[in-house]
Amino acid sequence: MDLHLICPSGANPRLQQLLTRVLEGKSVKVYRNAEDLQDLRDKKLLFALGLDETGLNFGYVRILARLRREPGLLNGSTAGLIVDGPGELFTKSTAAELAFAVNQAGCALVGRPLVEATGTLENFRIQAQNLQTDLEGAYQAAAEDLISRLFEEFHPKKDPELLVLHASSHHTSNTMALWEKVRGRLGEGFTVTEIGLRNGTLSDCSGCPYTLCLHFGEKGGCFYGGLMQQEVYPAVRRCDGIVMLCPNYNDALSANLTAFINRLTALFRQTRFYDKALFAVIVSGYSGGDILARQLIAGMNMNKSFYLPPRFALLETANDPGQAVKRPGVDQRLDAFARTIRSALKA
């Protein structure tokens, strides 16, 4: 199968050199401009962005506009991302912005889809030490690994298990109300486990030294124990997909859901989550659902390696209790989101 490389004009020399090395001998089709993006459904895609000193690439901006304008442009495709910049800023934020747009256009992202190259390549220091190579060598190894994983398939299961995490009140939460509607649409064949991460039940990560975190992670636990070790870690190990129910608090994930992502590091030390899918129900009182979606992509897909199915998030706007399930067109969106979960997880 061909690899389809979307590399906007203006890529920096280091990125061009990397692509020459890692794509040598491969069957690759190259797209430089937004107007070139034709017939990209059911393909393996690699987006490669070279940023300038301001963190911009104007060819990319035009591609981003087209992705947002055509929500079915990439249906059935799977993507990875390489973002290379001359400074220490903007690479990851640009990647999260692109990942969300790609996903909304119908494209899946593999777990850990981002190869990020900051100006100094210092973000590859640990990988270089582990591989006994220099920073450039670690950058190349990460790109080669990403391209290899693009061609691995995510496999649905006959009887999938779904873990649902929330920190909301059942009685007043629009997010919970939407989830109940989605759950009723899933049909037979799912095992669903719901865990509430309410105040007082979950402590945030305290940043243990790497070796200590690794020690407890290898034993399937965490130094701080509690709900995460007793209930959440075992459920994460068992599940085939996670649904995170995310009310928008001040354009940020709630404290307990953020703590869950941080505390997941101990389990991540001993295993990767490439074979587990991430979904989300995001409800904003006014606006900003895309901000939370990008936070989840950065934390769970790019960092913790969860697979991101196409259109992974149901995003709604509602303020008063009960308003979300009465929004115009919500039944069609609930149907579509339930189909998203079933098509990703159920064989």
CSV table of C-alpha atoms in Angstrom, one decimal:
chain,number,residue,atom,x,y,z
A,1,MET,CA,0.0,0.0,0.0
A,2,ASP,CA,1.2,3.5,-0.9
A,3,LEU,CA,2.1,6.1,1.8
A,4,HIS,CA,0.5,9.5,1.1
A,5,LEU,CA,2.8,12.3,2.3
A,6,ILE,CA,1.1,15.7,2.9
A,7,CYS,CA,4.1,18.0,3.2
A,8,PRO,CA,3.2,21.7,2.6
A,9,SER,CA,5.7,23.9,0.8
A,10,GLY,CA,8.1,25.6,3.1
A,11,ALA,CA,9.3,22.6,5.0
A,12,ASN,CA,12.7,23.3,6.6
A,13,PRO,CA,15.9,21.6,5.4
A,14,ARG,CA,16.2,19.3,8.4
A,15,LEU,CA,12.7,17.9,7.9
A,16,GLN,CA,13.4,17.5,4.1
A,17,GLN,CA,16.6,15.5,4.9
A,18,LEU,CA,14.8,13.3,7.4
A,19,LEU,CA,12.0,12.5,4.9
A,20,THR,CA,14.6,11.7,2.2
A,21,ARG,CA,16.2,9.2,4.6
A,22,VAL,CA,13.1,7.5,6.1
A,23,LEU,CA,11.1,7.3,2.8
A,24,GLU,CA,13.9,5.9,0.6
A,25,GLY,CA,12.7,2.9,-1.3
A,26,LYS,CA,9.1,3.3,-0.3
A,27,SER,CA,6.1,3.9,-2.6
A,28,VAL,CA,5.1,7.5,-1.7
A,29,LYS,CA,2.7,10.0,-3.2
A,30,VAL,CA,3.4,13.6,-2.3
A,31,TYR,CA,0.9,16.4,-1.8
A,32,ARG,CA,2.2,20.0,-1.4
A,33,ASN,CA,-0.9,22.2,-1.6
A,34,ALA,CA,-4.4,22.3,-0.3
A,35,GLU,CA,-5.7,22.0,-3.9
A,36,ASP,CA,-3.8,18.7,-4.3
A,37,LEU,CA,-5.7,16.9,-1.6
A,38,GLN,CA,-7.8,14.6,-3.8
A,39,ASP,CA,-8.8,10.9,-3.3
A,40,LEU,CA,-7.4,10.6,0.2
A,41,ARG,CA,-10.1,8.2,1.6
A,42,ASP,CA,-9.0,4.8,2.9
A,43,LYS,CA,-5.3,5.7,2.7
A,44,LYS,CA,-2.2,5.7,5.0
A,45,LEU,CA,-1.3,9.4,5.5
A,46,LEU,CA,1.8,11.1,6.8
A,47,PHE,CA,1.5,14.8,7.5
A,48,ALA,CA,4.9,16.5,7.7
A,49,LEU,CA,5.0,20.1,8.7
A,50,GLY,CA,8.1,22.3,8.8
A,51,LEU,CA,7.4,25.5,10.8
A,52,ASP,CA,9.2,28.8,10.5
A,53,GLU,CA,10.6,30.9,13.3
A,54,THR,CA,7.1,32.2,14.2
A,55,GLY,CA,5.7,28.7,14.4
A,56,LEU,CA,3.8,29.0,11.2
A,57,ASN,CA,3.6,27.4,7.8
A,58,PHE,CA,1.2,29.2,5.4
A,59,GLY,CA,0.8,26.2,3.2
A,60,TYR,CA,-0.4,24.2,6.2
A,61,VAL,CA,-2.9,26.9,7.1
A,62,ARG,CA,-4.6,26.5,3.7
A,63,ILE,CA,-4.6,22.7,4.2
A,64,LEU,CA,-6.1,23.2,7.7
A,65,ALA,CA,-8.9,25.3,6.2
A,66,ARG,CA,-9.7,22.7,3.7
A,67,LEU,CA,-9.8,19.9,6.4
A,68,ARG,CA,-12.2,22.0,8.4
A,69,ARG,CA,-14.4,22.8,5.4
A,70,GLU,CA,-14.7,19.2,4.1
A,71,PRO,CA,-15.6,16.9,7.0
A,72,GLY,CA,-15.5,13.7,4.9
A,73,LEU,CA,-12.3,14.5,3.1
A,74,LEU,CA,-10.2,11.8,4.8
A,75,ASN,CA,-12.9,9.2,5.6
A,76,GLY,CA,-11.4,5.7,6.4
A,77,SER,CA,-7.8,6.9,6.4
A,78,THR,CA,-5.2,6.6,9.2
A,79,ALA,CA,-2.6,9.2,9.9
A,80,GLY,CA,0.6,10.1,11.6
A,81,LEU,CA,2.3,13.5,12.1
A,82,ILE,CA,5.8,14.9,12.0
A,83,VAL,CA,6.2,18.5,13.1
A,84,ASP,CA,9.6,20.1,12.9
A,85,GLY,CA,10.3,23.7,14.2
A,86,PRO,CA,13.4,25.9,14.7
A,87,GLY,CA,12.4,26.8,18.3
A,88,GLU,CA,11.2,25.2,21.5
A,89,LEU,CA,7.6,26.4,21.1
A,90,PHE,CA,4.6,25.8,18.8
A,91,THR,CA,5.4,22.3,17.6
A,92,LYS,CA,3.1,20.4,19.9
A,93,SER,CA,0.3,22.9,19.9
A,94,THR,CA,0.3,22.9,16.1
A,95,ALA,CA,0.3,19.1,16.1
A,96,ALA,CA,-2.8,19.0,18.4
A,97,GLU,CA,-4.6,21.5,16.2
A,98,LEU,CA,-3.8,19.5,13.1
A,99,ALA,CA,-4.7,16.1,14.8
A,100,PHE,CA,-8.1,17.4,15.8
A,101,ALA,CA,-8.9,18.7,12.2
A,102,VAL,CA,-7.7,15.5,10.6
A,103,ASN,CA,-9.8,13.5,13.0
A,104,GLN,CA,-12.9,15.6,12.4
A,105,ALA,CA,-12.3,15.0,8.6
A,106,GLY,CA,-12.9,11.3,9.2
A,107,CYS,CA,-9.3,10.1,9.8
A,108,ALA,CA,-8.0,7.9,12.6
A,109,LEU,CA,-4.7,8.5,14.3
A,110,VAL,CA,-2.4,5.7,15.5
A,111,GLY,CA,-1.4,5.7,19.1
A,112,ARG,CA,1.5,8.2,19.6
A,113,PRO,CA,1.0,9.6,16.1
A,114,LEU,CA,3.4,12.6,16.7
A,115,VAL,CA,7.1,12.8,16.0
A,116,GLU,CA,8.0,16.2,17.3
A,117,ALA,CA,11.3,17.9,16.6
A,118,THR,CA,12.0,21.1,18.5
A,119,GLY,CA,14.9,23.3,17.5
A,120,THR,CA,17.5,21.7,19.7
A,121,LEU,CA,16.1,18.2,19.5
A,122,GLU,CA,16.4,18.1,23.3
A,123,ASN,CA,13.0,16.4,23.5
A,124,PHE,CA,14.8,13.3,22.1
A,125,ARG,CA,17.4,13.2,24.8
A,126,ILE,CA,16.0,10.1,26.7
A,127,GLN,CA,15.3,8.2,23.5
A,128,ALA,CA,18.8,8.9,22.3
A,129,GLN,CA,20.2,7.5,25.5
A,130,ASN,CA,18.0,4.4,25.3
A,131,LEU,CA,19.0,3.8,21.7
A,132,GLN,CA,22.6,4.6,22.3
A,133,THR,CA,22.6,7.1,19.4
A,134,ASP,CA,22.7,10.9,19.0
A,135,LEU,CA,19.7,13.2,18.9
A,136,GLU,CA,19.4,13.1,15.1
A,137,GLY,CA,19.5,9.3,15.2
A,138,ALA,CA,16.7,9.2,17.8
A,139,TYR,CA,14.6,11.6,15.6
A,140,GLN,CA,15.1,9.4,12.6
A,141,ALA,CA,14.3,6.2,14.6
A,142,ALA,CA,11.1,7.8,15.9
A,143,ALA,CA,10.0,8.7,12.3
A,144,GLU,CA,10.8,5.2,11.0
A,145,ASP,CA,8.8,3.6,13.9
A,146,LEU,CA,5.8,5.9,13.2
A,147,ILE,CA,5.8,5.0,9.5
A,148,SER,CA,5.9,1.3,10.4
A,149,ARG,CA,3.0,1.6,12.8
A,150,LEU,CA,0.9,3.4,10.3
A,151,PHE,CA,0.5,0.1,8.4
A,152,GLU,CA,-0.6,-1.9,11.5
A,153,GLU,CA,-4.3,-2.3,11.8
A,154,PHE,CA,-6.5,-1.6,14.9
A,155,HIS,CA,-8.5,-4.8,15.5
A,156,PRO,CA,-12.1,-4.7,16.8
A,157,LYS,CA,-13.2,-7.4,19.3
A,158,LYS,CA,-16.2,-9.8,19.3
A,159,ASP,CA,-17.2,-8.8,22.8
A,160,PRO,CA,-15.5,-5.4,23.6
A,161,GLU,CA,-15.3,-3.9,27.0
A,162,LEU,CA,-15.8,-0.2,27.4
A,163,LEU,CA,-14.6,1.8,30.4
A,164,VAL,CA,-16.5,5.1,31.0
A,165,LEU,CA,-14.8,7.7,33.3
A,166,HIS,CA,-16.6,10.7,34.7
A,167,ALA,CA,-16.5,13.1,37.6
A,168,SER,CA,-20.1,14.4,37.4
A,169,SER,CA,-23.4,14.2,39.2
A,170,HIS,CA,-25.9,11.9,37.5
A,171,HIS,CA,-28.8,14.2,38.4
A,172,THR,CA,-27.6,17.5,36.9
A,173,SER,CA,-25.0,16.6,34.3
A,174,ASN,CA,-25.6,17.2,30.7
A,175,THR,CA,-22.6,15.1,29.9
A,176,MET,CA,-24.0,12.1,31.8
A,177,ALA,CA,-27.4,12.5,30.1
A,178,LEU,CA,-25.8,12.4,26.7
A,179,TRP,CA,-23.8,9.3,27.6
A,180,GLU,CA,-26.9,7.5,28.8
A,181,LYS,CA,-28.5,8.2,25.4
A,182,VAL,CA,-25.3,6.9,23.6
A,183,ARG,CA,-25.2,3.8,25.8
A,184,GLY,CA,-28.8,2.9,24.9
A,185,ARG,CA,-27.8,3.1,21.2
A,186,LEU,CA,-24.8,0.8,21.4
A,187,GLY,CA,-26.9,-2.4,21.3
A,188,GLU,CA,-25.8,-5.9,22.3
A,189,GLY,CA,-22.3,-7.2,22.7
A,190,PHE,CA,-20.7,-4.6,24.9
A,191,THR,CA,-19.5,-4.9,28.5
A,192,VAL,CA,-19.6,-1.4,30.0
A,193,THR,CA,-17.9,-0.4,33.3
A,194,GLU,CA,-18.5,3.1,34.7
A,195,ILE,CA,-16.2,4.6,37.3
A,196,GLY,CA,-16.8,8.0,39.0
A,197,LEU,CA,-13.8,10.0,39.9
A,198,ARG,CA,-15.5,12.4,42.3
A,199,ASN,CA,-13.8,14.9,44.6
A,200,GLY,CA,-11.9,13.2,47.4
A,201,THR,CA,-11.5,9.8,45.6
A,202,LEU,CA,-8.4,10.6,43.4
A,203,SER,CA,-5.1,12.3,44.2
A,204,ASP,CA,-3.2,13.9,41.3
A,205,CYS,CA,0.3,12.7,40.3
A,206,SER,CA,3.0,13.9,42.6
A,207,GLY,CA,5.8,13.5,40.1
A,208,CYS,CA,7.7,10.6,41.7
A,209,PRO,CA,11.3,10.0,40.4
A,210,TYR,CA,11.3,7.9,37.1
A,211,THR,CA,12.8,4.8,38.8
A,212,LEU,CA,10.2,4.8,41.6
A,213,CYS,CA,7.3,5.3,39.2
A,214,LEU,CA,8.7,2.5,37.0
A,215,HIS,CA,9.1,0.2,40.1
A,216,PHE,CA,5.4,0.5,41.1
A,217,GLY,CA,4.2,0.5,37.5
A,218,GLU,CA,5.9,-2.9,36.9
A,219,LYS,CA,3.9,-4.2,39.8
A,220,GLY,CA,0.7,-2.8,38.3
A,221,GLY,CA,0.3,-0.1,40.9
A,222,CYS,CA,1.3,3.4,42.0
A,223,PHE,CA,3.1,4.7,45.1
A,224,TYR,CA,-0.1,6.6,46.0
A,225,GLY,CA,-2.5,3.7,45.6
A,226,GLY,CA,-6.1,4.5,46.2
A,227,LEU,CA,-8.9,4.3,43.6
A,228,MET,CA,-6.5,4.4,40.7
A,229,GLN,CA,-4.7,1.3,41.8
A,230,GLN,CA,-7.7,-0.6,43.1
A,231,GLU,CA,-10.3,0.1,40.4
A,232,VAL,CA,-9.0,2.2,37.5
A,233,TYR,CA,-5.8,0.4,36.6
A,234,PRO,CA,-7.4,-3.0,36.4
A,235,ALA,CA,-10.3,-1.6,34.3
A,236,VAL,CA,-7.9,0.1,31.9
A,237,ARG,CA,-6.0,-3.1,31.4
A,238,ARG,CA,-9.2,-5.0,30.6
A,239,CYS,CA,-10.9,-2.5,28.4
A,240,ASP,CA,-10.8,-2.2,24.6
A,241,GLY,CA,-11.9,1.5,24.7
A,242,ILE,CA,-12.3,4.4,27.1
A,243,VAL,CA,-15.0,7.0,27.0
A,244,MET,CA,-14.2,10.1,28.9
A,245,LEU,CA,-17.1,12.3,29.9
A,246,CYS,CA,-15.8,15.9,29.9
A,247,PRO,CA,-17.8,18.9,31.0
A,248,ASN,CA,-15.9,22.1,29.9
A,249,TYR,CA,-14.8,23.9,33.1
A,250,ASN,CA,-13.1,27.1,32.1
A,251,ASP,CA,-11.8,25.7,28.8
A,252,ALA,CA,-10.0,22.9,30.6
A,253,LEU,CA,-10.5,19.3,31.6
A,254,SER,CA,-11.8,18.9,35.1
A,255,ALA,CA,-9.2,18.3,37.8
A,256,ASN,CA,-10.1,14.7,38.4
A,257,LEU,CA,-9.9,13.7,34.7
A,258,THR,CA,-6.6,15.5,34.5
A,259,ALA,CA,-5.4,13.6,37.5
A,260,PHE,CA,-6.5,10.4,35.9
A,261,ILE,CA,-4.3,11.1,32.8
A,262,ASN,CA,-1.4,12.1,35.0
A,263,ARG,CA,-1.7,9.1,37.2
A,264,LEU,CA,-1.9,6.8,34.2
A,265,THR,CA,1.8,7.3,33.7
A,266,ALA,CA,2.6,4.6,36.2
A,267,LEU,CA,0.7,2.0,34.2
A,268,PHE,CA,2.1,3.4,31.0
A,269,ARG,CA,5.6,2.7,32.2
A,270,GLN,CA,5.0,-1.1,31.7
A,271,THR,CA,2.6,-1.2,28.7
A,272,ARG,CA,1.5,0.8,25.7
A,273,PHE,CA,-2.2,1.4,24.8
A,274,TYR,CA,-2.0,1.1,21.0
A,275,ASP,CA,-4.8,-1.5,21.1
A,276,LYS,CA,-7.2,0.6,23.1
A,277,ALA,CA,-9.4,3.3,21.6
A,278,LEU,CA,-10.2,6.7,23.0
A,279,PHE,CA,-13.7,8.4,22.9
A,280,ALA,CA,-15.1,11.5,24.5
A,281,VAL,CA,-18.3,13.3,25.3
A,282,ILE,CA,-17.6,17.0,25.7
A,283,VAL,CA,-20.2,19.5,26.8
A,284,SER,CA,-19.5,23.2,26.9
A,285,GLY,CA,-21.7,25.8,28.5
A,286,TYR,CA,-20.9,28.4,26.0
A,287,SER,CA,-18.0,27.4,23.6
A,288,GLY,CA,-14.6,25.8,23.6
A,289,GLY,CA,-15.2,22.1,23.1
A,290,ASP,CA,-12.4,21.9,20.6
A,291,ILE,CA,-9.9,23.0,23.3
A,292,LEU,CA,-10.8,20.1,25.5
A,293,ALA,CA,-10.7,17.7,22.5
A,294,ARG,CA,-7.2,18.9,21.7
A,295,GLN,CA,-6.2,18.4,25.4
A,296,LEU,CA,-7.4,14.8,25.2
A,297,ILE,CA,-5.6,14.2,22.0
A,298,ALA,CA,-2.4,15.6,23.4
A,299,GLY,CA,-2.7,13.7,26.7
A,300,MET,CA,-4.2,10.4,25.8
A,301,ASN,CA,-3.4,9.9,22.1
A,302,MET,CA,-0.1,11.6,21.6
A,303,ASN,CA,1.3,10.9,25.0
A,304,LYS,CA,-0.3,7.8,26.4
A,305,SER,CA,-0.6,6.0,23.0
A,306,PHE,CA,-4.4,5.4,22.8
A,307,TYR,CA,-5.7,4.8,19.3
A,308,LEU,CA,-8.0,7.7,18.1
A,309,PRO,CA,-10.9,6.6,15.9
A,310,PRO,CA,-12.4,8.9,13.4
A,311,ARG,CA,-14.5,11.7,15.0
A,312,PHE,CA,-13.6,10.4,18.4
A,313,ALA,CA,-15.6,13.1,20.3
A,314,LEU,CA,-19.2,14.1,20.6
A,315,LEU,CA,-19.1,17.8,21.1
A,316,GLU,CA,-22.2,19.7,22.3
A,317,THR,CA,-23.1,23.1,23.8
A,318,ALA,CA,-25.6,23.2,26.7
A,319,ASN,CA,-25.9,25.1,29.9
A,320,ASP,CA,-29.0,24.4,31.8
A,321,PRO,CA,-29.5,20.8,33.2
A,322,GLY,CA,-31.3,18.6,30.6
A,323,GLN,CA,-30.6,21.1,27.7
A,324,ALA,CA,-28.1,18.9,25.9
A,325,VAL,CA,-30.5,16.1,25.0
A,326,LYS,CA,-33.0,18.6,23.6
A,327,ARG,CA,-30.7,20.4,21.2
A,328,PRO,CA,-31.8,20.5,17.5
A,329,GLY,CA,-30.4,17.5,15.6
A,330,VAL,CA,-29.0,15.9,18.7
A,331,ASP,CA,-30.6,12.5,18.0
A,332,GLN,CA,-28.8,12.2,14.7
A,333,ARG,CA,-25.5,13.2,16.3
A,334,LEU,CA,-26.0,10.6,19.1
A,335,ASP,CA,-26.8,7.9,16.5
A,336,ALA,CA,-23.6,8.8,14.6
A,337,PHE,CA,-21.4,8.8,17.8
A,338,ALA,CA,-22.8,5.4,18.8
A,339,ARG,CA,-22.0,4.1,15.3
A,340,THR,CA,-18.4,5.5,15.7
A,341,ILE,CA,-17.9,3.4,18.9
A,342,ARG,CA,-19.5,0.3,17.4
A,343,SER,CA,-17.5,0.5,14.2
A,344,ALA,CA,-14.2,1.0,16.0
A,345,LEU,CA,-14.6,-1.7,18.7
A,346,LYS,CA,-17.2,-4.3,17.7
A,347,ALA,CA,-16.1,-7.0,15.2
